[in-house]
Short mmCIF file of C-alpha atoms in Angstrom, two decimals:
data_model
loop_
_atom_site.label_atom_id
_atom_site.label_comp_id
_atom_site.label_asym_id
_atom_site.label_seq_id
_atom_site.Cartn_x
_atom_site.Cartn_y
_atom_site.Cartn_z
CA MET A 1 -238.07 155.78 9.96
CA GLU A 2 -238.15 152.29 11.49
CA GLN A 3 -241.65 151.75 10.13
CA TYR A 4 -240.22 151.67 6.61
CA ILE A 5 -237.84 148.73 7.02
CA ASN A 6 -238.56 145.26 5.69
CA PRO A 7 -241.54 144.08 7.80
CA ARG A 8 -240.25 140.50 7.77
CA LEU A 9 -237.53 141.60 10.19
CA ASN A 10 -240.14 142.26 12.86
CA ASP A 11 -240.54 138.50 13.33
CA ILE A 12 -236.81 137.82 13.52
CA GLN A 13 -234.81 137.95 16.73
CA ILE A 14 -231.15 137.55 17.61
CA SER A 15 -230.28 133.85 18.00
CA GLY A 16 -231.23 132.41 21.39
CA ILE A 17 -227.69 131.01 21.62
CA ARG A 18 -226.15 134.45 21.22
CA ARG A 19 -228.68 136.17 23.48
CA PHE A 20 -227.89 133.77 26.29
CA PHE A 21 -224.14 133.97 25.60
CA ASN A 22 -224.33 137.76 25.90
CA MET A 23 -226.15 137.38 29.23
CA VAL A 24 -223.39 135.05 30.48
CA ASN A 25 -220.82 137.81 29.93
CA GLN A 26 -222.47 139.88 32.66
CA TYR A 27 -221.48 137.36 35.36
CA ASP A 28 -218.12 136.64 36.96
CA ASP A 29 -216.49 133.24 37.50
CA VAL A 30 -218.71 131.47 34.98
CA ILE A 31 -217.87 128.10 33.46
CA SER A 32 -219.39 128.37 29.99
CA LEU A 33 -220.12 125.25 27.95
CA THR A 34 -222.20 127.13 25.41
CA ILE A 35 -220.49 128.02 22.15
CA GLY A 36 -219.62 125.60 19.35
CA GLN A 37 -216.13 126.99 18.97
CA PRO A 38 -213.20 124.55 18.64
CA ASP A 39 -210.66 125.20 21.38
CA PHE A 40 -207.81 124.20 19.08
CA TYR A 41 -205.71 126.70 17.16
CA THR A 42 -205.63 126.71 13.37
CA PRO A 43 -202.69 124.44 12.37
CA ASP A 44 -199.46 126.36 11.79
CA HIS A 45 -198.97 125.32 8.18
CA ILE A 46 -202.39 126.76 7.31
CA LYS A 47 -201.58 130.05 9.04
CA GLN A 48 -198.30 130.18 7.13
CA ALA A 49 -200.16 129.76 3.84
CA ALA A 50 -202.17 132.88 4.70
CA VAL A 51 -198.98 134.78 5.54
CA ASN A 52 -197.53 133.72 2.21
CA ALA A 53 -200.66 134.91 0.39
CA ILE A 54 -200.17 138.35 1.91
CA GLN A 55 -196.43 138.45 1.18
CA TYR A 56 -196.97 137.39 -2.44
CA ASN A 57 -199.72 139.99 -2.88
CA ARG A 58 -202.55 137.52 -3.39
CA THR A 59 -204.84 140.18 -2.01
CA THR A 60 -207.05 141.04 -4.97
CA TYR A 61 -210.55 140.01 -5.99
CA THR A 62 -210.85 136.37 -6.96
CA PRO A 63 -213.38 134.76 -9.30
CA ASN A 64 -216.85 135.00 -7.76
CA ALA A 65 -216.96 131.24 -7.18
CA GLY A 66 -213.50 131.23 -5.60
CA ILE A 67 -210.01 130.54 -6.90
CA LEU A 68 -209.99 127.56 -9.23
CA GLU A 69 -207.22 125.79 -7.32
CA LEU A 70 -209.35 125.79 -4.19
CA ARG A 71 -212.43 124.55 -6.03
CA GLN A 72 -210.33 121.77 -7.53
CA ALA A 73 -209.07 120.89 -4.06
CA ILE A 74 -212.67 120.77 -2.80
CA GLU A 75 -213.60 118.52 -5.74
CA GLN A 76 -210.82 116.11 -4.81
CA TYR A 77 -211.51 116.35 -1.08
CA VAL A 78 -215.21 115.46 -1.21
CA SER A 79 -214.48 112.70 -3.70
CA GLU A 80 -211.90 111.07 -1.43
CA LYS A 81 -213.78 111.64 1.83
CA TYR A 82 -217.41 111.06 0.87
CA GLY A 83 -217.48 109.59 -2.63
CA LEU A 84 -219.11 112.70 -4.11
CA SER A 85 -218.58 113.86 -7.67
CA TYR A 86 -218.80 117.61 -8.33
CA GLN A 87 -217.00 119.57 -11.04
CA ALA A 88 -214.83 122.44 -9.82
CA GLU A 89 -215.64 124.77 -12.71
CA GLU A 90 -219.43 124.58 -12.66
CA GLU A 91 -220.69 122.89 -9.48
CA ILE A 92 -218.62 124.27 -6.58
CA ILE A 93 -218.87 127.72 -5.00
CA VAL A 94 -216.59 128.96 -2.22
CA THR A 95 -218.59 131.03 0.27
CA VAL A 96 -218.13 133.24 3.31
CA GLY A 97 -218.65 130.40 5.74
CA ALA A 98 -221.41 127.81 5.60
CA SER A 99 -223.94 130.40 6.81
CA GLN A 100 -223.62 132.50 3.66
CA ALA A 101 -223.91 129.36 1.53
CA ILE A 102 -227.19 128.51 3.26
CA ASP A 103 -228.49 132.06 2.76
CA ALA A 104 -227.58 132.14 -0.94
CA THR A 105 -229.17 128.74 -1.49
CA LEU A 106 -232.44 129.58 0.24
CA ARG A 107 -232.74 132.89 -1.59
CA THR A 108 -232.25 131.01 -4.84
CA ILE A 109 -234.76 128.19 -4.39
CA LEU A 110 -237.50 129.82 -2.28
CA THR A 111 -240.35 132.09 -3.26
CA PRO A 112 -242.98 133.71 -1.00
CA GLY A 113 -245.49 131.14 0.21
CA ASP A 114 -243.14 128.16 0.02
CA GLU A 115 -242.66 125.85 3.01
CA VAL A 116 -239.39 124.37 4.26
CA ILE A 117 -239.35 121.34 6.54
CA LEU A 118 -236.98 121.40 9.51
CA PRO A 119 -236.27 118.59 12.01
CA GLY A 120 -236.81 120.07 15.48
CA PRO A 121 -234.90 120.66 17.67
CA VAL A 122 -232.53 122.32 15.22
CA TYR A 123 -229.89 125.03 14.87
CA PRO A 124 -231.68 128.40 15.00
CA GLY A 125 -229.91 129.92 11.99
CA TYR A 126 -232.22 128.43 9.36
CA GLU A 127 -235.61 129.85 10.35
CA PRO A 128 -234.70 133.55 9.94
CA LEU A 129 -233.24 132.96 6.47
CA ILE A 130 -236.34 131.03 5.42
CA LYS A 131 -238.57 133.86 6.64
CA LEU A 132 -236.46 136.55 4.97
CA ALA A 133 -237.03 134.71 1.69
CA GLY A 134 -240.78 134.96 2.31
CA ALA A 135 -241.19 131.26 3.02
CA THR A 136 -242.48 129.42 6.10
CA PRO A 137 -240.52 126.99 8.32
CA VAL A 138 -242.42 123.80 9.19
CA TYR A 139 -240.99 121.91 12.15
CA VAL A 140 -241.17 118.14 12.58
CA ASP A 141 -240.92 116.77 16.12
CA THR A 142 -238.02 114.29 16.15
CA ARG A 143 -237.81 113.80 19.93
CA GLY A 144 -239.47 110.39 19.79
CA GLN A 145 -237.08 109.25 17.02
CA ASP A 146 -233.80 109.92 18.81
CA PHE A 147 -233.75 113.35 17.15
CA LYS A 148 -233.65 111.82 13.66
CA LEU A 149 -235.97 112.93 10.88
CA THR A 150 -237.51 109.81 9.35
CA ALA A 151 -238.77 109.32 5.82
CA LYS A 152 -242.25 108.62 7.21
CA GLN A 153 -242.30 111.86 9.22
CA LEU A 154 -241.06 113.79 6.22
CA GLU A 155 -243.72 112.43 3.91
CA GLN A 156 -246.47 113.14 6.44
CA SER A 157 -245.36 116.78 6.68
CA ILE A 158 -245.40 117.53 2.96
CA THR A 159 -248.05 119.85 1.59
CA SER A 160 -248.64 121.43 -1.79
CA LYS A 161 -246.47 124.34 -0.63
CA THR A 162 -243.43 122.29 0.44
CA LYS A 163 -240.33 123.25 -1.54
CA ALA A 164 -237.40 121.90 0.47
CA VAL A 165 -236.22 120.02 3.53
CA ILE A 166 -233.13 120.87 5.55
CA LEU A 167 -230.96 117.94 6.63
CA PRO A 168 -228.51 119.22 9.27
CA TYR A 169 -226.54 116.08 10.11
CA PRO A 170 -224.45 115.62 12.18
CA SER A 171 -226.84 117.75 14.16
CA ASN A 172 -226.46 120.90 16.16
CA PRO A 173 -227.68 120.68 18.96
CA THR A 174 -228.06 116.91 19.36
CA GLY A 175 -224.95 115.48 17.71
CA VAL A 176 -226.87 112.69 15.98
CA SER A 177 -226.32 111.56 12.38
CA LEU A 178 -228.37 109.62 9.87
CA THR A 179 -227.32 106.21 8.56
CA GLU A 180 -227.07 105.36 4.88
CA SER A 181 -230.37 103.48 4.96
CA GLU A 182 -232.12 106.35 6.76
CA LEU A 183 -230.83 108.78 4.16
CA ARG A 184 -231.91 106.45 1.37
CA GLY A 185 -235.47 106.57 2.67
CA ILE A 186 -235.44 110.37 2.77
CA ALA A 187 -233.92 110.50 -0.72
CA ASP A 188 -236.83 108.42 -2.02
CA VAL A 189 -239.29 110.96 -0.59
CA LEU A 190 -237.39 113.90 -2.12
CA LYS A 191 -237.48 112.15 -5.47
CA LYS A 192 -241.16 111.23 -5.24
CA TYR A 193 -242.32 114.76 -4.40
CA LYS A 194 -239.64 116.65 -6.38
CA LEU A 195 -238.29 118.51 -3.34
CA PHE A 196 -234.94 120.14 -2.72
CA GLY A 197 -232.75 118.76 0.06
CA LEU A 198 -230.30 121.18 1.68
CA ALA A 199 -227.72 119.01 3.42
CA ASP A 200 -225.78 121.05 5.98
CA GLU A 201 -222.75 118.82 6.56
CA ILE A 202 -220.42 121.28 8.32
CA TYR A 203 -219.64 118.66 11.02
CA SER A 204 -218.96 115.84 8.54
CA GLU A 205 -215.36 115.38 9.67
CA LEU A 206 -216.41 115.03 13.31
CA VAL A 207 -218.17 111.66 13.18
CA TYR A 208 -217.15 109.14 15.84
CA THR A 209 -218.62 105.88 14.55
CA GLY A 210 -217.64 104.99 11.00
CA ASN A 211 -217.53 107.65 8.31
CA HIS A 212 -219.94 110.41 7.39
CA THR A 213 -222.53 109.54 4.74
CA SER A 214 -223.89 112.27 2.49
CA ILE A 215 -227.32 112.08 0.88
CA ALA A 216 -225.67 113.45 -2.26
CA GLN A 217 -224.06 110.05 -2.82
CA PHE A 218 -227.38 108.81 -4.24
CA SER A 219 -227.11 109.61 -7.93
CA ASP A 220 -230.84 109.45 -8.58
CA VAL A 221 -231.46 112.50 -6.37
CA ARG A 222 -228.29 114.44 -7.17
CA ASP A 223 -230.36 117.11 -8.95
CA HIS A 224 -232.38 117.61 -5.75
CA ILE A 225 -229.46 118.12 -3.36
CA ILE A 226 -227.40 121.13 -2.30
CA VAL A 227 -224.50 120.20 0.00
CA ILE A 228 -223.15 122.81 2.40
CA ASN A 229 -219.80 122.24 4.06
CA GLY A 230 -216.66 124.11 5.08
CA ILE A 231 -213.51 124.14 7.19
CA SER A 232 -214.65 126.08 10.27
CA LYS A 233 -215.28 123.08 12.51
CA SER A 234 -213.03 120.49 10.89
CA HIS A 235 -209.85 122.57 10.83
CA ALA A 236 -210.52 124.98 13.73
CA MET A 237 -210.93 127.88 11.31
CA THR A 238 -214.18 129.53 12.38
CA GLY A 239 -212.82 133.06 11.99
CA TRP A 240 -211.42 132.50 8.51
CA ARG A 241 -215.00 132.32 7.16
CA ILE A 242 -214.64 129.78 4.37
CA GLY A 243 -217.45 127.45 3.44
CA PHE A 244 -218.33 125.72 0.22
CA LEU A 245 -221.43 124.77 -1.66
CA LEU A 246 -221.92 121.80 -3.97
CA ALA A 247 -224.85 121.72 -6.39
CA PRO A 248 -225.68 120.46 -9.88
CA SER A 249 -224.48 122.88 -12.55
CA TRP A 250 -227.98 123.97 -13.61
CA LEU A 251 -228.67 125.14 -10.05
CA ALA A 252 -225.19 126.32 -9.08
CA LYS A 253 -225.18 128.92 -11.86
CA HIS A 254 -228.26 130.55 -10.31
CA ILE A 255 -226.94 130.38 -6.75
CA LEU A 256 -223.75 132.02 -8.03
CA LYS A 257 -225.79 135.07 -9.10
CA VAL A 258 -227.05 135.59 -5.55
CA HIS A 259 -223.59 134.94 -4.14
CA GLN A 260 -221.97 137.36 -6.59
CA TYR A 261 -224.18 140.31 -5.73
CA ASN A 262 -224.07 139.51 -2.04
CA VAL A 263 -220.32 139.21 -1.35
CA SER A 264 -218.48 139.26 -4.71
CA CYS A 265 -216.07 136.62 -3.38
CA PRO A 266 -214.64 135.35 -0.10
CA THR A 267 -211.44 136.98 1.10
CA SER A 268 -208.52 135.87 -1.03
CA ILE A 269 -206.19 135.34 1.95
CA SER A 270 -208.61 132.93 3.61
CA GLN A 271 -209.05 131.07 0.34
CA TYR A 272 -205.33 130.34 0.13
CA ALA A 273 -205.38 129.18 3.74
CA ALA A 274 -208.30 126.89 2.88
CA LEU A 275 -206.38 125.55 -0.11
CA GLU A 276 -203.59 124.50 2.24
CA ALA A 277 -206.11 122.96 4.65
CA LEU A 278 -207.73 120.81 1.97
CA THR A 279 -204.49 119.66 0.36
CA ASN A 280 -201.69 119.35 2.90
CA GLY A 281 -204.03 119.43 5.87
CA LYS A 282 -206.52 116.73 4.90
CA GLU A 283 -205.79 114.75 8.04
CA ASP A 284 -205.60 117.71 10.42
CA PRO A 285 -209.09 116.98 11.79
CA SER A 286 -208.07 113.49 12.92
CA PHE A 287 -206.34 114.40 16.19
CA MET A 288 -209.06 116.94 17.01
CA LYS A 289 -211.73 114.32 16.44
CA GLU A 290 -210.01 111.86 18.76
CA GLU A 291 -209.83 114.50 21.47
CA TYR A 292 -213.51 115.40 21.03
CA LYS A 293 -214.40 111.72 21.25
CA GLU A 294 -212.58 111.40 24.59
CA ARG A 295 -214.37 114.48 25.87
CA ARG A 296 -217.71 113.17 24.66
CA ASP A 297 -217.19 109.86 26.45
CA TYR A 298 -216.20 111.68 29.64
CA VAL A 299 -219.26 113.95 29.48
CA MET A 300 -221.58 110.99 28.89
CA ARG A 301 -220.16 109.14 31.90
CA ARG A 302 -220.66 112.17 34.11
CA LEU A 303 -224.20 112.87 32.88
CA SER A 304 -225.16 109.23 33.34
CA GLY A 305 -223.82 109.37 36.87
CA MET A 306 -226.12 112.33 37.52
CA GLY A 307 -229.12 110.42 36.23
CA LEU A 308 -229.67 112.63 33.19
CA ASP A 309 -231.07 111.09 30.00
CA TYR A 310 -229.55 111.82 26.60
CA VAL A 311 -229.25 110.39 23.11
CA VAL A 312 -225.68 109.32 22.38
CA PRO A 313 -224.19 111.88 19.98
CA ASP A 314 -222.21 110.30 17.16
CA GLY A 315 -220.96 113.53 15.62
CA ALA A 316 -220.26 117.26 16.11
CA PHE A 317 -219.33 118.32 19.68
CA TYR A 318 -222.67 118.72 21.42
CA ILE A 319 -224.83 116.65 23.73
CA PHE A 320 -228.47 117.45 24.47
CA PRO A 321 -229.53 116.04 27.85
CA LYS A 322 -233.10 116.12 29.11
CA PHE A 323 -233.29 118.22 32.25
CA PRO A 324 -235.47 118.24 35.39
CA MET A 325 -237.27 121.53 34.85
CA ASP A 326 -239.27 121.76 38.08
CA GLY A 327 -242.02 123.72 36.35
CA MET A 328 -239.58 126.12 34.70
CA THR A 329 -238.89 126.75 31.04
CA SER A 330 -235.52 125.79 29.62
CA PHE A 331 -234.52 129.45 29.59
CA GLU A 332 -235.55 129.95 33.21
CA LYS A 333 -233.66 126.84 34.27
CA ALA A 334 -230.56 128.01 32.37
CA VAL A 335 -230.72 131.35 34.17
CA GLN A 336 -231.04 129.52 37.50
CA LEU A 337 -227.94 127.46 36.68
CA LEU A 338 -226.10 130.63 35.76
CA GLU A 339 -227.08 132.56 38.87
CA GLU A 340 -226.79 129.81 41.46
CA CYS A 341 -223.71 127.88 40.36
CA ARG A 342 -222.15 130.02 37.63
CA LEU A 343 -222.55 127.36 34.95
CA ALA A 344 -223.74 128.27 31.46
CA LEU A 345 -225.54 125.78 29.21
CA VAL A 346 -227.67 126.78 26.22
CA PRO A 347 -231.41 126.48 26.95
CA GLY A 348 -233.04 123.92 24.68
CA ASP A 349 -235.81 126.24 23.51
CA ALA A 350 -233.18 128.18 21.56
CA PHE A 351 -233.49 125.29 19.09
CA SER A 352 -237.27 125.56 18.57
CA THR A 353 -240.12 124.65 20.89
CA TYR A 354 -239.13 120.99 20.47
CA GLY A 355 -235.98 121.72 22.47
CA GLU A 356 -237.99 122.70 25.53
CA GLY A 357 -236.98 120.60 28.52
CA TYR A 358 -233.42 120.09 27.29
CA MET A 359 -230.06 121.85 27.54
CA ARG A 360 -227.24 121.91 25.00
CA LEU A 361 -223.79 121.27 26.38
CA SER A 362 -220.82 121.86 24.09
CA TYR A 363 -217.77 119.71 24.78
CA ALA A 364 -215.54 121.78 22.50
CA TYR A 365 -213.72 122.78 25.68
CA SER A 366 -210.68 121.48 27.52
CA GLN A 367 -210.97 118.47 29.81
CA ASP A 368 -210.26 120.70 32.79
CA THR A 369 -213.06 123.12 31.87
CA LEU A 370 -215.47 120.25 31.33
CA LYS A 371 -214.63 118.75 34.72
CA LYS A 372 -215.15 122.03 36.53
CA GLY A 373 -218.42 122.67 34.74
CA LEU A 374 -219.77 119.17 35.34
CA ASP A 375 -218.74 119.32 38.99
CA ARG A 376 -220.88 122.43 39.34
CA LEU A 377 -223.76 120.74 37.52
CA GLU A 378 -223.54 117.69 39.75
CA ALA A 379 -223.58 119.85 42.89
CA PHE A 380 -226.56 121.81 41.55
CA LEU A 381 -228.56 118.66 40.84
CA ALA A 382 -227.65 117.18 44.21
CA ASP A 383 -228.98 120.30 45.88
#
């Protein structure tokens, strides 16, 4: 019967990150610096809000777009944090994590034959969703631009089939962000060619120099932009699966149709936890961010001491050093690291062909784990 499934699935594989992570589990005594999973616990007051939701029987379906109180909290939150103006009733949708928000958006705006521009190297979760919608991912090589998509590169990549560009900043896997002026240039291109911009800003609260800037702040392209965000990374709530989507009302009402028939609504219990996070827990990310910054600085010092080149990450909790490959692929080198010194880093080619020759190191781990892992890396390179 397999021959009768959707043929588009034949070109889609399990994420390279997950495939390598599953391989790591087959080895003993491994120091893994692979997964982008905060090593902090969800703050207690947020967990208590979830307990209260259960005790007070807030366990029924909610409105498809999410409970109004949470959407109002999101409206206030993005206004205070990023200067964005979205109306809770018509322009905000609460989703099952940022991933489901991305899926619902792409299925709304894409039709077979469309093209979507991606800055490579990039998180591998976008390409499969683009393909499932019948569209084609078009990668732009950002390695020579410190992993930043430029307005010039974007414009040169546009064809008659281009429908959208994905702006995943701060970036996974590189940790880089775009400045306000860089975003302004990209906004001008989106406006000129009437393209959608999907801004995946899930790491917006983990920016180490200044504050995060969203492309949605430019009012003249507001109708072109869909902002994806959530609380997984900012509040150490990956398992709660709450994201949110911001879009102009004319577009949000169509995305809501896809969302409605896909999941009905996010779990009510998690929504009440998220409400607590975005009201009484607005500053919870601050201490986590400071800790990540210390870890980042430590990792950079160690990598520099090993002679490895990297672009300084100014957000998220990843660094993407260039590696001596000795004629190997990134995957082969990662396997060698795993087998010879029991250290796991994600091979760069998991993030498109433009990640070849690099490794992603996540510093969302304790200082002790980072030290042990980097000691092993240093010994491996010295060998």
